N, CA and C atoms as an extended XYZ file, in Angstrom:
495
Properties=species:S:1:pos:R:3:atomname:S:1:resname:S:1:resid:I:1 pbc="F F F"
N       -12.697      -43.954       58.661 N   MET     1
C       -11.430      -44.350       59.220 CA  MET     1
C       -10.935      -45.571       58.476 C   MET     1
N        -9.663      -45.642       58.226 N   THR     2
C        -9.092      -46.801       57.564 CA  THR     2
C        -8.847      -47.886       58.601 C   THR     2
N        -8.459      -49.067       58.142 N   GLY     3
C        -8.280      -50.192       59.038 CA  GLY     3
C        -7.143      -50.012       60.019 C   GLY     3
N        -7.103      -50.824       61.094 N   PRO     4
C        -6.094      -50.668       62.125 CA  PRO     4
C        -4.688      -50.998       61.650 C   PRO     4
N        -4.541      -51.758       60.576 N   ALA     5
C        -3.216      -52.099       60.084 CA  ALA     5
C        -2.580      -50.959       59.296 C   ALA     5
N        -3.340      -49.929       58.970 N   CYS     6
C        -2.805      -48.817       58.184 CA  CYS     6
C        -2.016      -47.869       59.065 C   CYS     6
N        -1.080      -47.147       58.467 N   SER     7
C        -0.260      -46.213       59.227 CA  SER     7
C        -0.939      -44.861       59.397 C   SER     7
N        -2.046      -44.650       58.723 N   SER     8
C        -2.765      -43.394       58.896 CA  SER     8
C        -4.266      -43.674       58.943 C   SER     8
N        -4.968      -42.768       59.598 N   SER     9
C        -6.419      -42.880       59.723 CA  SER     9
C        -7.033      -41.552       59.329 C   SER     9
N        -8.199      -41.620       58.708 N   THR    10
C        -8.899      -40.405       58.315 CA  THR    10
C       -10.221      -40.316       59.064 C   THR    10
N       -10.640      -39.064       59.301 N   PHE    11
C       -11.864      -38.813       60.047 CA  PHE    11
C       -12.666      -37.764       59.306 C   PHE    11
N       -13.835      -38.160       58.835 N   ALA    12
C       -14.691      -37.256       58.066 CA  ALA    12
C       -15.383      -36.256       58.988 C   ALA    12
N       -15.704      -35.108       58.442 N   TYR    13
C       -16.438      -34.073       59.173 CA  TYR    13
C       -17.464      -33.377       58.295 C   TYR    13
N       -17.507      -33.702       57.018 N   HIS    14
C       -18.346      -32.958       56.078 CA  HIS    14
C       -19.844      -33.134       56.312 C   HIS    14
N       -20.277      -34.276       56.866 N   ARG    15
C       -21.717      -34.472       57.060 CA  ARG    15
C       -22.299      -33.522       58.102 C   ARG    15
N       -21.474      -33.035       58.997 N   GLY    16
C       -21.947      -32.112       60.011 CA  GLY    16
C       -21.833      -30.650       59.612 C   GLY    16
N       -21.027      -30.362       58.595 N   VAL    17
C       -20.758      -28.977       58.213 CA  VAL    17
C       -21.371      -28.626       56.854 C   VAL    17
N       -21.303      -29.547       55.908 N   ALA    18
C       -21.736      -29.264       54.536 CA  ALA    18
C       -23.209      -28.842       54.421 C   ALA    18
N       -24.146      -29.423       55.185 N   PRO    19
C       -25.536      -28.962       55.030 CA  PRO    19
C       -25.707      -27.463       55.278 C   PRO    19
N       -25.056      -26.947       56.302 N   MET    20
C       -25.158      -25.502       56.567 CA  MET    20
C       -24.450      -24.699       55.477 C   MET    20
N       -23.376      -25.239       54.935 N   ALA    21
C       -22.687      -24.553       53.832 CA  ALA    21
C       -23.584      -24.511       52.591 C   ALA    21
N       -24.364      -25.574       52.361 N   TRP    22
C       -25.297      -25.561       51.227 CA  TRP    22
C       -26.408      -24.541       51.452 C   TRP    22
N       -26.808      -24.346       52.705 N   VAL    23
C       -27.786      -23.293       53.015 CA  VAL    23
C       -27.182      -21.929       52.673 C   VAL    23
N       -25.923      -21.727       53.041 N   LEU    24
C       -25.231      -20.486       52.683 CA  LEU    24
C       -25.218      -20.301       51.165 C   LEU    24
N       -24.948      -21.367       50.429 N   PHE    25
C       -24.959      -21.305       48.973 CA  PHE    25
C       -26.335      -20.896       48.452 C   PHE    25
N       -27.391      -21.481       49.011 N   GLY    26
C       -28.752      -21.143       48.586 CA  GLY    26
C       -29.082      -19.678       48.839 C   GLY    26
N       -28.706      -19.186       50.021 N   LEU    27
C       -28.953      -17.779       50.337 CA  LEU    27
C       -28.150      -16.852       49.420 C   LEU    27
N       -26.916      -17.232       49.141 N   ALA    28
C       -26.091      -16.423       48.242 CA  ALA    28
C       -26.661      -16.422       46.827 C   ALA    28
N       -27.252      -17.530       46.412 N   SER    29
C       -27.877      -17.596       45.079 CA  SER    29
C       -29.077      -16.654       44.992 C   SER    29
N       -29.876      -16.633       46.045 N   ILE    30
C       -31.021      -15.710       46.088 CA  ILE    30
C       -30.526      -14.265       46.057 C   ILE    30
N       -29.484      -14.008       46.829 N   GLU    31
C       -28.895      -12.661       46.858 CA  GLU    31
C       -28.404      -12.244       45.478 C   GLU    31
N       -27.835      -13.188       44.722 N   LEU    32
C       -27.350      -12.904       43.368 CA  LEU    32
C       -28.480      -12.358       42.499 C   LEU    32
N       -29.599      -13.023       42.508 N   VAL    33
C       -30.727      -12.615       41.674 CA  VAL    33
C       -31.285      -11.265       42.125 C   VAL    33
N       -31.493      -11.117       43.432 N   VAL    34
C       -32.080       -9.880       43.956 CA  VAL    34
C       -31.173       -8.687       43.686 C   VAL    34
N       -29.899       -8.827       43.990 N   VAL    35
C       -28.966       -7.712       43.769 CA  VAL    35
C       -28.860       -7.388       42.288 C   VAL    35
N       -28.815       -8.409       41.440 N   HIS    36
C       -28.737       -8.152       40.004 CA  HIS    36
C       -29.934       -7.316       39.546 C   HIS    36
N       -31.124       -7.721       39.977 N   LEU    37
C       -32.319       -6.984       39.560 CA  LEU    37
C       -32.338       -5.554       40.093 C   LEU    37
N       -31.998       -5.383       41.355 N   LEU    38
C       -32.006       -4.039       41.939 CA  LEU    38
C       -30.939       -3.130       41.327 C   LEU    38
N       -29.758       -3.661       41.125 N   VAL    39
C       -28.681       -2.857       40.530 CA  VAL    39
C       -28.992       -2.574       39.064 C   VAL    39
N       -29.575       -3.534       38.355 N   ALA    40
C       -29.898       -3.340       36.940 CA  ALA    40
C       -30.910       -2.211       36.741 C   ALA    40
N       -31.790       -2.000       37.704 N   LEU    41
C       -32.761       -0.909       37.594 CA  LEU    41
C       -32.092        0.462       37.674 C   LEU    41
N       -31.097        0.582       38.513 N   ARG    42
C       -30.471        1.885       38.745 CA  ARG    42
C       -29.201        2.092       37.908 C   ARG    42
N       -28.335        1.071       37.853 N   TRP    43
C       -27.059        1.169       37.144 CA  TRP    43
C       -26.887       -0.066       36.249 C   TRP    43
N       -27.503       -0.108       35.105 N   PRO    44
C       -27.444       -1.311       34.250 CA  PRO    44
C       -26.015       -1.711       33.851 C   PRO    44
N       -25.144       -0.754       33.697 N   TRP    45
C       -23.762       -1.055       33.306 CA  TRP    45
C       -22.997       -1.777       34.417 C   TRP    45
N       -23.452       -1.677       35.662 N   LEU    46
C       -22.774       -2.304       36.801 CA  LEU    46
C       -23.348       -3.686       37.130 C   LEU    46
N       -24.552       -3.969       36.667 N   ALA    47
C       -25.244       -5.199       37.055 CA  ALA    47
C       -24.501       -6.462       36.617 C   ALA    47
N       -24.062       -6.529       35.369 N   TRP    48
C       -23.416       -7.758       34.889 CA  TRP    48
C       -22.048       -8.003       35.508 C   TRP    48
N       -21.184       -6.996       35.665 N   PRO    49
C       -19.920       -7.270       36.369 CA  PRO    49
C       -20.143       -7.729       37.816 C   PRO    49
N       -21.119       -7.127       38.491 N   LEU    50
C       -21.427       -7.529       39.855 CA  LEU    50
C       -21.982       -8.958       39.887 C   LEU    50
N       -22.800       -9.300       38.926 N   THR    51
C       -23.337      -10.656       38.832 CA  THR    51
C       -22.217      -11.661       38.576 C   THR    51
N       -21.268      -11.305       37.711 N   ALA    52
C       -20.136      -12.199       37.431 CA  ALA    52
C       -19.290      -12.422       38.691 C   ALA    52
N       -19.075      -11.368       39.459 N   LEU    53
C       -18.309      -11.490       40.694 CA  LEU    53
C       -19.032      -12.390       41.696 C   LEU    53
N       -20.325      -12.215       41.834 N   THR    54
C       -21.101      -13.050       42.754 CA  THR    54
C       -21.138      -14.499       42.262 C   THR    54
N       -21.261      -14.715       40.962 N   ALA    55
C       -21.259      -16.081       40.419 CA  ALA    55
C       -19.918      -16.764       40.682 C   ALA    55
N       -18.827      -16.012       40.564 N   ALA    56
C       -17.509      -16.573       40.878 CA  ALA    56
C       -17.432      -16.946       42.358 C   ALA    56
N       -18.028      -16.125       43.211 N   SER    57
C       -18.058      -16.430       44.648 CA  SER    57
C       -18.871      -17.695       44.906 C   SER    57
N       -19.968      -17.862       44.202 N   LEU    58
C       -20.779      -19.078       44.349 CA  LEU    58
C       -19.992      -20.314       43.909 C   LEU    58
N       -19.245      -20.186       42.831 N   ALA    59
C       -18.418      -21.307       42.373 CA  ALA    59
C       -17.368      -21.653       43.429 C   ALA    59
N       -16.790      -20.625       44.055 N   TRP    60
C       -15.808      -20.864       45.107 CA  TRP    60
C       -16.461      -21.584       46.296 C   TRP    60
N       -17.675      -21.199       46.678 N   ILE    61
C       -18.377      -21.851       47.790 CA  ILE    61
C       -18.617      -23.330       47.473 C   ILE    61
N       -19.047      -23.636       46.250 N   VAL    62
C       -19.269      -25.034       45.860 CA  VAL    62
C       -17.956      -25.814       45.938 C   VAL    62
N       -16.882      -25.231       45.454 N   ARG    63
C       -15.571      -25.896       45.495 CA  ARG    63
C       -15.148      -26.147       46.941 C   ARG    63
N       -15.402      -25.181       47.830 N   TRP    64
C       -15.050      -25.334       49.238 CA  TRP    64
C       -15.885      -26.433       49.896 C   TRP    64
N       -17.182      -26.460       49.619 N   ILE    65
C       -18.048      -27.489       50.205 CA  ILE    65
C       -17.589      -28.878       49.764 C   ILE    65
N       -17.280      -29.028       48.491 N   ARG    66
C       -16.828      -30.328       47.976 CA  ARG    66
C       -15.476      -30.733       48.552 C   ARG    66
N       -14.635      -29.746       48.886 N   SER    67
C       -13.317      -30.060       49.437 CA  SER    67
C       -13.416      -30.667       50.834 C   SER    67
N       -14.515      -30.429       51.535 N   MET    68
C       -14.670      -30.997       52.884 CA  MET    68
C       -14.674      -32.523       52.848 C   MET    68
N       -15.344      -33.102       51.877 N   ALA    69
C       -15.373      -34.564       51.758 CA  ALA    69
C       -14.038      -35.094       51.243 C   ALA    69
N       -13.377      -34.325       50.407 N   ARG    70
C       -12.120      -34.745       49.798 CA  ARG    70
C       -10.930      -34.611       50.760 C   ARG    70
N       -11.025      -33.693       51.732 N   LEU    71
C        -9.910      -33.413       52.636 CA  LEU    71
C       -10.334      -33.645       54.100 C   LEU    71
N       -10.380      -34.911       54.537 N   PRO    72
C       -10.769      -35.189       55.929 CA  PRO    72
C        -9.628      -34.867       56.896 C   PRO    72
N        -9.924      -34.961       58.192 N   HIS    73
C        -8.870      -34.887       59.203 CA  HIS    73
C        -8.046      -36.164       59.063 C   HIS    73
N        -6.725      -36.073       59.282 N   VAL    74
C        -5.849      -37.231       59.109 CA  VAL    74
C        -4.941      -37.384       60.326 C   VAL    74
N        -4.875      -38.601       60.856 N   LEU    75
C        -3.925      -38.957       61.895 CA  LEU    75
C        -2.850      -39.803       61.236 C   LEU    75
N        -1.633      -39.299       61.194 N   ALA    76
C        -0.530      -40.031       60.567 CA  ALA    76
C         0.795      -39.586       61.170 C   ALA    76
N         1.671      -40.541       61.361 N   GLU    77
C         3.049      -40.275       61.795 CA  GLU    77
C         3.126      -39.377       63.026 C   GLU    77
N         2.292      -39.648       64.011 N   GLY    78
C         2.367      -38.932       65.265 CA  GLY    78
C         1.793      -37.531       65.287 C   GLY    78
N         1.022      -37.172       64.270 N   SER    79
C         0.385      -35.859       64.291 CA  SER    79
C        -0.982      -35.913       63.622 C   SER    79
N        -1.802      -34.944       63.970 N   LEU    80
C        -3.125      -34.795       63.379 CA  LEU    80
C        -3.089      -33.623       62.417 C   LEU    80
N        -3.544      -33.852       61.206 N   LEU    81
C        -3.734      -32.771       60.243 CA  LEU    81
C        -5.232      -32.472       60.260 C   LEU    81
N        -5.582      -31.329       60.834 N   LEU    82
C        -6.984      -30.946       61.001 CA  LEU    82
C        -7.328      -29.897       59.963 C   LEU    82
N        -8.490      -30.059       59.320 N   ARG    83
C        -8.842      -29.197       58.192 CA  ARG    83
C       -10.243      -28.628       58.307 C   ARG    83
N       -10.438      -27.538       57.576 N   ALA    84
C       -11.762      -26.959       57.335 CA  ALA    84
C       -11.903      -26.881       55.821 C   ALA    84
N       -11.942      -28.049       55.183 N   GLY    85
C       -11.941      -28.094       53.720 CA  GLY    85
C       -10.643      -27.512       53.197 C   GLY    85
N       -10.729      -26.812       52.083 N   SER    86
C        -9.545      -26.168       51.513 CA  SER    86
C        -9.314      -24.786       52.114 C   SER    86
N       -10.169      -24.387       53.046 N   LEU    87
C       -10.111      -23.053       53.630 CA  LEU    87
C        -8.966      -22.890       54.615 C   LEU    87
N        -8.775      -23.884       55.475 N   ARG    88
C        -7.796      -23.752       56.542 CA  ARG    88
C        -7.368      -25.128       57.013 C   ARG    88
N        -6.121      -25.244       57.490 N   GLN    89
C        -5.660      -26.488       58.085 CA  GLN    89
C        -4.593      -26.182       59.123 C   GLN    89
N        -4.432      -27.110       60.056 N   ILE    90
C        -3.414      -26.972       61.093 CA  ILE    90
C        -2.918      -28.365       61.439 C   ILE    90
N        -1.616      -28.496       61.632 N   SER    91
C        -1.013      -29.767       62.008 CA  SER    91
C        -0.709      -29.730       63.505 C   SER    91
N        -1.206      -30.743       64.227 N   VAL    92
C        -1.054      -30.801       65.678 CA  VAL    92
C        -0.308      -32.090       66.042 C   VAL    92
N         0.896      -31.984       66.601 N   PRO    93
C         1.577      -33.190       67.071 CA  PRO    93
C         0.790      -33.826       68.217 C   PRO    93
N         0.702      -35.157       68.243 N   LEU    94
C        -0.050      -35.834       69.300 CA  LEU    94
C         0.498      -35.496       70.679 C   LEU    94
N         1.793      -35.284       70.774 N   GLY    95
C         2.406      -34.937       72.054 CA  GLY    95
C         1.994      -33.575       72.575 C   GLY    95
N         1.467      -32.724       71.717 N   ALA    96
C         1.035      -31.386       72.130 CA  ALA    96
C        -0.403      -31.372       72.639 C   ALA    96
N        -1.123      -32.494       72.510 N   ILE    97
C        -2.522      -32.545       72.962 CA  ILE    97
C        -2.532      -32.894       74.444 C   ILE    97
N        -2.863      -31.909       75.279 N   ALA    98
C        -2.931      -32.132       76.723 CA  ALA    98
C        -4.184      -32.924       77.076 C   ALA    98
N        -5.305      -32.547       76.462 N   VAL    99
C        -6.568      -33.214       76.736 CA  VAL    99
C        -7.530      -32.933       75.580 C   VAL    99
N        -8.432      -33.871       75.324 N   VAL   100
C        -9.508      -33.673       74.359 CA  VAL   100
C       -10.795      -33.521       75.156 C   VAL   100
N       -11.473      -32.407       74.954 N   ARG   101
C       -12.717      -32.146       75.668 CA  ARG   101
C       -13.913      -32.462       74.786 C   ARG   101
N       -14.925      -33.054       75.408 N   ARG   102
C       -16.182      -33.352       74.715 CA  ARG   102
C       -17.233      -32.284       74.984 C   ARG   102
N       -16.991      -31.441       75.981 N   SER   103
C       -17.895      -30.332       76.284 CA  SER   103
C       -17.065      -29.171       76.828 C   SER   103
N       -17.635      -27.970       76.749 N   TRP   104
C       -16.940      -26.759       77.163 CA  TRP   104
C       -17.958      -25.662       77.393 C   TRP   104
N       -17.482      -24.563       77.929 N   GLN   105
C       -18.344      -23.423       78.202 CA  GLN   105
C       -18.803      -22.785       76.894 C   GLN   105
N       -20.024      -22.269       76.846 N   PRO   106
C       -20.474      -21.553       75.642 CA  PRO   106
C       -19.541      -20.378       75.342 C   PRO   106
N       -19.267      -20.185       74.081 N   GLY   107
C       -18.402      -19.085       73.655 CA  GLY   107
C       -16.923      -19.416       73.664 C   GLY   107
N       -16.554      -20.626       74.070 N   ALA   108
C       -15.135      -20.998       74.122 CA  ALA   108
C       -14.477      -20.925       72.750 C   ALA   108
N       -15.258      -21.152       71.696 N   HIS   109
C       -14.701      -21.134       70.342 CA  HIS   109
C       -14.309      -19.725       69.887 C   HIS   109
N       -14.721      -18.705       70.652 N   LYS   110
C       -14.404      -17.321       70.289 CA  LYS   110
C       -13.259      -16.743       71.122 C   LYS   110
N       -12.729      -17.511       72.052 N   GLU   111
C       -11.673      -17.012       72.922 CA  GLU   111
C       -10.362      -16.855       72.157 C   GLU   111
N        -9.516      -15.952       72.664 N   ALA   112
C        -8.192      -15.760       72.064 CA  ALA   112
C        -7.384      -17.048       72.214 C   ALA   112
N        -6.660      -17.398       71.197 N   GLY   113
C        -5.832      -18.593       71.217 CA  GLY   113
C        -6.558      -19.868       70.846 C   GLY   113
N        -7.843      -19.767       70.507 N   VAL   114
C        -8.615      -20.947       70.098 CA  VAL   114
C        -8.814      -20.880       68.592 C   VAL   114
N        -8.395      -21.915       67.886 N   ARG   115
C        -8.577      -22.003       66.438 CA  ARG   115
C        -9.818      -22.837       66.185 C   ARG   115
N       -10.846      -22.230       65.619 N   ASN   116
C       -12.106      -22.913       65.333 CA  ASN   116
C       -12.108      -23.351       63.873 C   ASN   116
N       -12.047      -24.649       63.639 N   LEU   117
C       -12.045      -25.191       62.275 CA  LEU   117
C       -13.430      -25.669       61.853 C   LEU   117
N       -14.476      -25.119       62.479 N   VAL   118
C       -15.837      -25.547       62.186 CA  VAL   118
C       -16.667      -24.339       61.765 C   VAL   118
N       -16.594      -23.979       60.487 N   PRO   119
C       -17.430      -22.874       60.029 CA  PRO   119
C       -18.880      -23.333       59.883 C   PRO   119
N       -19.802      -22.493       60.264 N   LEU   120
C       -21.230      -22.703       60.032 CA  LEU   120
C       -21.857      -23.867       60.798 C   LEU   120
N       -21.167      -24.463       61.743 N   ALA   121
C       -21.735      -25.543       62.551 CA  ALA   121
C       -21.099      -25.459       63.939 C   ALA   121
N       -21.477      -26.389       64.812 N   TYR   122
C       -20.941      -26.369       66.167 CA  TYR   122
C       -19.934      -27.497       66.328 C   TYR   122
N       -18.766      -27.223       66.902 N   PRO   123
C       -17.759      -28.279       67.082 CA  PRO   123
C       -18.226      -29.330       68.088 C   PRO   123
N       -17.675      -30.551       67.967 N   ASN   124
C       -17.990      -31.571       68.956 CA  ASN   124
C       -16.744      -32.085       69.689 C   ASN   124
N       -15.575      -31.526       69.396 N   ARG   125
C       -14.353      -31.839       70.125 CA  ARG   125
C       -13.484      -30.586       70.224 C   ARG   125
N       -12.828      -30.445       71.397 N   MET   126
C       -11.857      -29.370       71.606 CA  MET   126
C       -10.543      -30.024       72.029 C   MET   126
N        -9.504      -29.778       71.257 N   LEU   127
C        -8.191      -30.290       71.589 CA  LEU   127
C        -7.426      -29.175       72.300 C   LEU   127
N        -7.172      -29.376       73.585 N   VAL   128
C        -6.430      -28.396       74.379 CA  VAL   128
C        -4.952      -28.735       74.248 C   VAL   128
N        -4.158      -27.748       73.887 N   LEU   129
C        -2.753      -27.974       73.564 CA  LEU   129
C        -1.828      -27.445       74.654 C   LEU   129
N        -0.781      -28.199       74.932 N   SER   130
C         0.260      -27.756       75.847 CA  SER   130
C         1.558      -28.430       75.425 C   SER   130
N         2.509      -27.705       74.970 N   PRO   131
C         2.580      -26.251       74.830 CA  PRO   131
C         1.744      -25.779       73.635 C   PRO   131
N         1.420      -24.489       73.626 N   PRO   132
C         0.653      -23.948       72.498 CA  PRO   132
C         1.453      -24.050       71.199 C   PRO   132
N         0.731      -24.173       70.096 N   LEU   133
C         1.388      -24.196       68.790 CA  LEU   133
C         1.745      -22.775       68.374 C   LEU   133
N         2.905      -22.635       67.785 N   ALA   134
C         3.315      -21.330       67.271 CA  ALA   134
C         2.665      -21.120       65.914 C   ALA   134
N         2.001      -20.024       65.769 N   ASP   135
C         1.369      -19.620       64.519 CA  ASP   135
C         1.480      -18.107       64.500 C   ASP   135
N         0.688      -17.436       63.700 N   ARG   136
C         0.692      -15.969       63.770 CA  ARG   136
C         0.450      -15.529       65.198 C   ARG   136
N        -0.474      -16.200       65.861 N   ARG   137
C        -0.731      -16.037       67.289 CA  ARG   137
C        -0.685      -17.434       67.905 C   ARG   137
N        -0.235      -17.563       69.141 N   PRO   138
C        -0.188      -18.902       69.749 CA  PRO   138
C        -1.569      -19.565       69.775 C   PRO   138
N        -1.606      -20.848       69.468 N   VAL   139
C        -2.843      -21.616       69.452 CA  VAL   139
C        -2.860      -22.523       70.673 C   VAL   139
N        -3.793      -22.234       71.612 N   HIS   140
C        -3.907      -23.001       72.851 CA  HIS   140
C        -4.905      -24.143       72.732 C   HIS   140
N        -5.837      -24.045       71.782 N   ALA   141
C        -6.858      -25.076       71.607 CA  ALA   141
C        -7.353      -25.043       70.167 C   ALA   141
N        -7.807      -26.213       69.692 N   VAL   142
C        -8.363      -26.333       68.346 CA  VAL   142
C        -9.729      -26.990       68.468 C   VAL   142
N       -10.734      -26.361       67.873 N   MET   143
C       -12.101      -26.890       67.874 CA  MET   143
C       -12.346      -27.564       66.521 C   MET   143
N       -12.878      -28.795       66.566 N   ILE   144
C       -13.163      -29.534       65.333 CA  ILE   144
C       -14.533      -30.177       65.421 C   ILE   144
N       -15.009      -30.609       64.275 N   ARG   145
C       -16.265      -31.359       64.167 CA  ARG   145
C       -15.927      -32.693       63.526 C   ARG   145
N       -16.533      -33.763       64.018 N   LEU   146
C       -16.313      -35.106       63.489 CA  LEU   146
C       -17.650      -35.766       63.206 C   LEU   146
N       -17.729      -36.496       62.107 N   ASP   147
C       -18.939      -37.256       61.806 CA  ASP   147
C       -19.045      -38.489       62.704 C   ASP   147
N       -17.892      -39.070       63.075 N   ASP   148
C       -17.864      -40.245       63.946 CA  ASP   148
C       -16.906      -39.971       65.105 C   ASP   148
N       -17.347      -39.192       66.093 N   PRO   149
C       -16.441      -38.840       67.183 CA  PRO   149
C       -15.970      -40.044       68.002 C   PRO   149
N       -16.775      -41.109       68.094 N   ALA   150
C       -16.374      -42.288       68.864 CA  ALA   150
C       -15.135      -42.948       68.256 C   ALA   150
N       -15.067      -43.043       66.936 N   ALA   151
C       -13.903      -43.634       66.282 CA  ALA   151
C       -12.663      -42.764       66.501 C   ALA   151
N       -12.847      -41.453       66.443 N   PHE   152
C       -11.746      -40.513       66.697 CA  PHE   152
C       -11.250      -40.679       68.131 C   PHE   152
N       -12.181      -40.732       69.081 N   ASP   153
C       -11.816      -40.891       70.488 CA  ASP   153
C       -11.057      -42.194       70.712 C   ASP   153
N       -11.534      -43.279       70.108 N   ALA   154
C       -10.883      -44.577       70.274 CA  ALA   154
C        -9.464      -44.549       69.715 C   ALA   154
N        -9.287      -43.933       68.569 N   MET   155
C        -7.956      -43.879       67.953 CA  MET   155
C        -6.998      -43.048       68.813 C   MET   155
N        -7.468      -41.908       69.318 N   LEU   156
C        -6.598      -41.077       70.155 CA  LEU   156
C        -6.341      -41.727       71.512 C   LEU   156
N        -7.345      -42.408       72.074 N   ALA   157
C        -7.151      -43.104       73.348 CA  ALA   157
C        -6.084      -44.187       73.191 C   ALA   157
N        -6.078      -44.862       72.043 N   ALA   158
C        -5.058      -45.871       71.771 CA  ALA   158
C        -3.660      -45.246       71.682 C   ALA   158
N        -3.612      -43.952       71.380 N   GLN   159
C        -2.333      -43.226       71.297 CA  GLN   159
C        -1.950      -42.624       72.654 C   GLN   159
N        -2.783      -42.824       73.682 N   GLY   160
C        -2.481      -42.348       75.023 CA  GLY   160
C        -2.961      -40.932       75.325 C   GLY   160
N        -3.856      -40.408       74.507 N   VAL   161
C        -4.379      -39.057       74.728 CA  VAL   161
C        -5.471      -39.110       75.793 C   VAL   161
N        -5.495      -38.110       76.686 N   ARG   162
C        -6.467      -38.008       77.764 CA  ARG   162
C        -7.731      -37.316       77.305 C   ARG   162
N        -8.887      -37.671       77.925 N   PHE   163
C       -10.183      -37.071       77.578 CA  PHE   163
C       -10.850      -36.510       78.811 C   PHE   163
N       -11.663      -35.461       78.610 N   GLU   164
C       -12.506      -34.874       79.645 CA  GLU   164
C       -13.906      -34.691       79.086 C   GLU   164
N       -14.901      -34.834       79.953 N   ASP   165
C       -16.285      -34.575       79.521 CA  ASP   165
C       -16.748      -33.236       79.957 C   ASP   165
């Protein structure tokens, strides 16, 4: 988070998500070798193009993992820009946040109208929206992960946002 005199604040989330993404990268790397060997035994002409495609996918995963540290959540000018690295982002006006929840029922992240911005990890905040945001489908809540949830809570509390446990 930047200092209180700044007009915007940033909130990191990569420390909670990136380790699991690196595990995904490791598993995909193992899959690359195994599939290459198995395909090369049966269809040698197909093995190298398939390996190139998988290697490109691995490069994309590395780029996505690195983007998490480069693209934090941002509070600026009365709205929150919430991100999942370069994969997905959503802008939420502070006035649309009805309540921020610190706990919720299991499976809430899979409900209709809930946008989960936490791939491969578990969220630690749920922003319940009223009115819902217009998107392809209305968004009633956004699930996020924060490395320092206390700083996020303090900043939003200073903006008059309500919290529930």
